[in-house]
Coordinates of C-alpha atoms in Angstrom, one line a residue:
M20 CA 0.0 0.0 0.0
G21 CA 3.0 2.3 0.0
Y22 CA 4.7 4.2 2.8
T23 CA 2.3 6.2 4.9
D24 CA 4.2 8.3 7.4
N25 CA 1.7 11.2 7.6
Y26 CA -1.5 9.6 8.7
N27 CA -4.0 11.9 10.3
R28 CA -3.8 11.7 14.1
D29 CA -7.5 11.6 14.6
I30 CA -9.2 8.4 15.9
Y31 CA -9.4 6.9 12.5
G32 CA -5.7 7.5 11.8
I33 CA -4.7 6.0 15.1
L34 CA -6.9 2.9 14.5
D35 CA -5.4 2.6 11.0
F36 CA -1.9 2.6 12.4
W37 CA -2.4 0.0 15.0
V38 CA -4.7 -2.4 13.1
R39 CA -2.3 -2.1 10.1
N40 CA 0.6 -3.1 12.3
S41 CA -0.9 -6.4 13.2
Y42 CA -2.3 -6.9 9.7
D43 CA 1.2 -6.5 8.3
H44 CA 2.6 -8.8 10.9
S45 CA 0.0 -11.4 10.0
R46 CA 1.0 -11.2 6.4
F47 CA 4.7 -11.5 7.2
L48 CA 4.1 -14.5 9.4
D49 CA 2.0 -16.2 6.6
R50 CA 5.1 -16.4 4.3
E51 CA 7.1 -18.1 7.1
I52 CA 4.7 -20.8 8.2
S53 CA 5.9 -24.2 6.9
H54 CA 3.6 -26.0 4.4
H55 CA 3.4 -28.8 7.0
E56 CA 1.4 -26.4 9.3
L57 CA -1.8 -26.2 7.3
E58 CA -4.1 -25.5 10.2
L59 CA -1.9 -22.7 11.5
A60 CA -1.7 -21.2 8.1
R61 CA -5.5 -21.3 7.7
T62 CA -6.1 -19.8 11.1
N63 CA -3.6 -17.0 10.5
N64 CA -5.0 -16.3 7.0
H65 CA -8.5 -15.9 8.6
A66 CA -7.1 -13.4 11.1
T67 CA -5.4 -11.5 8.2
Q68 CA -8.7 -11.3 6.3
R69 CA -10.6 -10.2 9.4
M70 CA -8.1 -7.4 10.1
G71 CA -8.1 -6.4 6.4
A72 CA -11.9 -6.0 6.6
V73 CA -11.6 -3.8 9.7
L74 CA -9.0 -1.7 7.9
Q75 CA -11.4 -1.1 5.0
K76 CA -14.1 0.2 7.4
I77 CA -11.5 2.4 9.1
Q78 CA -10.4 3.9 5.8
S79 CA -13.9 4.4 4.6
K80 CA -14.9 5.9 8.0
S81 CA -18.2 4.1 7.6
G82 CA -20.3 2.8 10.5
D83 CA -20.5 3.5 14.2
L84 CA -17.0 4.5 15.5
G85 CA -17.5 2.6 18.8
S86 CA -18.4 -0.6 16.9
I87 CA -15.3 -0.2 14.7
I88 CA -13.1 0.1 17.7
N89 CA -14.6 -3.0 19.2
E90 CA -14.1 -4.8 15.9
A91 CA -10.5 -3.7 15.9
Q92 CA -10.1 -5.0 19.4
H93 CA -11.5 -8.4 18.7
A94 CA -9.6 -8.8 15.4
V95 CA -6.3 -7.9 16.9
H96 CA -7.0 -10.0 20.0
E97 CA -7.7 -13.0 17.8
Y98 CA -4.3 -12.4 16.0
H99 CA -2.5 -12.0 19.4
G100 CA -3.8 -15.4 20.4
I101 CA -2.4 -17.0 17.2
V102 CA 1.0 -15.3 17.8
T103 CA 1.3 -16.3 21.5
Y104 CA 0.1 -19.9 20.7
T105 CA 2.8 -20.1 17.9
M106 CA 5.4 -18.7 20.2
D107 CA 4.7 -21.3 22.9
K108 CA 4.7 -24.1 20.3
A109 CA 8.0 -22.8 19.0
L110 CA 9.6 -22.8 22.4
H111 CA 8.5 -26.4 22.8
C112 CA 9.8 -27.2 19.2
E113 CA 6.3 -28.3 18.3
V114 CA 5.7 -26.1 15.2
I115 CA 7.7 -25.4 12.0
V116 CA 8.0 -21.7 11.3
S117 CA 11.0 -19.7 10.2
T118 CA 10.0 -16.6 12.2
P119 CA 12.4 -16.2 15.2
V120 CA 10.7 -16.6 18.6
S121 CA 11.8 -13.1 19.6
L122 CA 10.0 -11.7 16.5
L123 CA 6.8 -13.5 17.5
D124 CA 7.2 -11.8 20.9
H125 CA 7.8 -8.5 19.2
M126 CA 4.5 -9.0 17.3
A127 CA 2.7 -9.9 20.5
R128 CA 3.9 -6.9 22.3
E129 CA 2.7 -4.5 19.6
A130 CA -0.7 -6.3 19.6
E131 CA -0.9 -5.8 23.4
E132 CA 0.1 -2.1 23.1
S133 CA -2.7 -1.7 20.5
Q134 CA -5.2 -3.0 23.0
R135 CA -4.1 -0.3 25.5
I136 CA -4.6 2.3 22.8
F137 CA -8.0 1.0 21.8
N138 CA -9.1 1.2 25.5
L139 CA -7.8 4.8 25.6
L140 CA -9.9 5.6 22.6
L141 CA -13.0 4.0 24.1
S142 CA -12.5 5.9 27.4
G143 CA -11.8 9.2 25.8
G144 CA -8.1 9.3 26.6
G145 CA -6.0 8.9 29.7
N146 CA -4.5 11.3 32.2
Y147 CA -0.9 11.3 30.9
T148 CA 1.4 14.2 31.3
P149 CA 3.9 14.9 28.5
A150 CA 6.6 13.4 30.8
D151 CA 4.6 10.3 31.3
A152 CA 3.9 10.0 27.5
S153 CA 7.6 10.5 26.7
I154 CA 8.8 7.8 29.1
H155 CA 6.1 5.4 28.0
E156 CA 6.8 5.9 24.2
S157 CA 10.6 5.8 24.6
T158 CA 10.7 2.6 26.7
F159 CA 8.2 0.8 24.5
W160 CA 9.3 1.9 21.0
L161 CA 13.1 1.9 21.6
R162 CA 12.9 -1.8 22.2
Q163 CA 10.9 -2.2 19.0
M164 CA 13.5 -0.1 17.1
A165 CA 16.4 -2.2 18.4
D166 CA 14.4 -5.3 17.4
H167 CA 13.8 -4.0 13.9
L168 CA 17.6 -3.6 13.4
V169 CA 18.2 -7.2 14.6
Y170 CA 15.6 -8.5 12.2
I171 CA 17.1 -6.5 9.3
Q172 CA 20.3 -8.4 10.1
H173 CA 18.4 -11.7 10.2
Y174 CA 17.1 -11.1 6.6
L175 CA 20.2 -9.6 5.1
D176 CA 22.4 -12.0 3.2
A177 CA 25.8 -12.7 4.8
S178 CA 27.5 -11.2 1.6
N179 CA 26.3 -7.7 2.6
Y180 CA 29.4 -7.1 4.8
Q181 CA 29.4 -3.3 4.9
L182 CA 25.6 -3.0 5.2
R183 CA 25.5 -5.6 8.0
Q184 CA 28.2 -3.8 9.9
Q185 CA 26.2 -0.5 9.5
V186 CA 23.1 -2.2 10.9
I187 CA 25.1 -3.8 13.8
E188 CA 26.4 -0.4 14.8
M189 CA 22.9 1.1 14.7
T190 CA 21.6 -1.8 16.7
H191 CA 24.1 -1.1 19.5
K192 CA 23.1 2.6 19.5
F193 CA 19.4 1.8 20.0
E194 CA 20.2 -0.8 22.6
R195 CA 22.1 1.9 24.6
L196 CA 19.2 4.4 24.1
L197 CA 16.8 1.7 25.4
L198 CA 18.9 1.3 28.5
Q199 CA 18.9 5.0 29.1
A200 CA 15.1 5.1 28.7
Q201 CA 14.7 2.3 31.3
A202 CA 17.0 4.2 33.7
L203 CA 15.0 7.4 33.3
K204 CA 11.8 5.5 33.9
T205 CA 12.9 4.6 37.4
M206 CA 14.8 7.8 38.1
I207 CA 12.0 10.1 37.2
R208 CA 9.2 8.8 39.3
K209 CA 5.5 9.5 39.4
P210 CA 3.9 12.0 39.6
R211 CA 5.8 13.2 36.5
N212 CA 4.3 16.7 36.5
E213 CA 7.2 18.4 34.6
M214 CA 9.5 17.8 31.7
L215 CA 12.9 17.8 33.4
P216 CA 15.8 19.1 31.3
V217 CA 17.4 15.6 31.3
L218 CA 14.2 14.2 29.7
Q219 CA 13.9 17.0 27.2
Q220 CA 17.5 16.4 26.1
F221 CA 16.9 12.7 25.9
N222 CA 13.8 13.2 23.7
K223 CA 15.8 15.4 21.3
M224 CA 18.4 12.7 21.1
I225 CA 15.8 10.0 20.3
I226 CA 14.0 12.2 17.8
K227 CA 17.2 12.8 15.9
E228 CA 18.1 9.1 15.9
A229 CA 14.6 7.9 15.0
K230 CA 14.5 10.3 12.0
D231 CA 17.8 9.0 10.9
L232 CA 16.6 5.4 11.3
E233 CA 13.4 6.1 9.4
A234 CA 15.5 7.5 6.5
F235 CA 17.8 4.5 6.6
K236 CA 14.9 2.1 6.5
L237 CA 13.5 3.8 3.5
E238 CA 16.9 3.9 1.7
L239 CA 17.2 0.2 2.3
D240 CA 13.6 -0.4 1.2
D241 CA 14.5 1.3 -2.1
L242 CA 17.6 -0.9 -2.5
I243 CA 15.5 -4.0 -1.8
K244 CA 12.9 -3.0 -4.4
K245 CA 15.6 -2.5 -7.0
C246 CA 17.0 -5.9 -6.1
A247 CA 20.3 -4.1 -5.2
A248 CA 20.6 -5.7 -1.7
V249 CA 20.6 -9.5 -1.3
T250 CA 18.0 -10.2 1.3
T251 CA 15.1 -12.5 2.2
S252 CA 13.1 -9.6 3.6
P253 CA 9.4 -9.4 2.9
P254 CA 8.9 -6.8 0.1
D255 CA 7.2 -4.1 2.3
L256 CA 8.8 -4.9 5.7
L257 CA 11.0 -1.8 5.6
E258 CA 8.0 0.5 4.9
H259 CA 6.3 -1.1 7.9
I260 CA 9.2 -0.4 10.3
A261 CA 9.9 3.0 8.9
R262 CA 6.3 4.0 9.7
E263 CA 6.9 2.9 13.3
A264 CA 10.1 5.0 13.6
H265 CA 8.1 8.0 12.3
H266 CA 5.4 7.2 14.9
L267 CA 8.0 7.3 17.7
W268 CA 9.6 10.6 16.9
R269 CA 6.2 12.2 16.1
N270 CA 4.8 11.2 19.5
L271 CA 7.9 12.5 21.3
E272 CA 7.7 15.8 19.5
D273 CA 4.0 16.1 20.4
G274 CA 4.4 14.7 24.0
I275 CA 1.5 12.2 23.5
I276 CA 0.6 8.5 23.3
T277 CA -1.2 7.4 20.2

């Protein structure tokens, strides 16, 4: 569907972002399920179709908004169950999928975060200060960003020596940022009624790095589409994760959780 970094931050835009995340994950998982796992493939395909139908309603802005949010909740909840079931089976070596277990966990965490967002939409929002929002967004999304870079390595062919080294260095950078975010989360304790200078400076650092990461992902996406980088990456994976990098820095700039 192309790269969509500028979605409207109204309720429909937020719903689109979160349902699309799990919809994309479901499509990516589909290509990595062994042909021996027919029942899992069928179940996952059903979840993909269900989330796709919800996405169409969100995009058309048709129907009762409360009902659409409930449909989104149920569709993503169904998919979350598939992912956690597959992850448990993989940990017991009882299923054949080529998706790393840590990537299944990554998908499950985003599905869980989406449910928190759906609940916020249904309740009319939460009482989050900008400091609360910043700490929440940084601790959640920096882990996802570090994961993304690890998975880029996973899909890149070993012959991409320079590119792999670049990705490794970026991975270490985001792992350090995540550690710093986790430290600030326990150092700046509730009630977080003000944006301390140390948090403001940290946000500026993340925003810069997340913008650079977004640009890198789109550059690599262009290489992949031109068949100029040897990789087994799904064709639109880099668009998916670039959109999430954009989501992180936009939320930090705005001091909100969406």
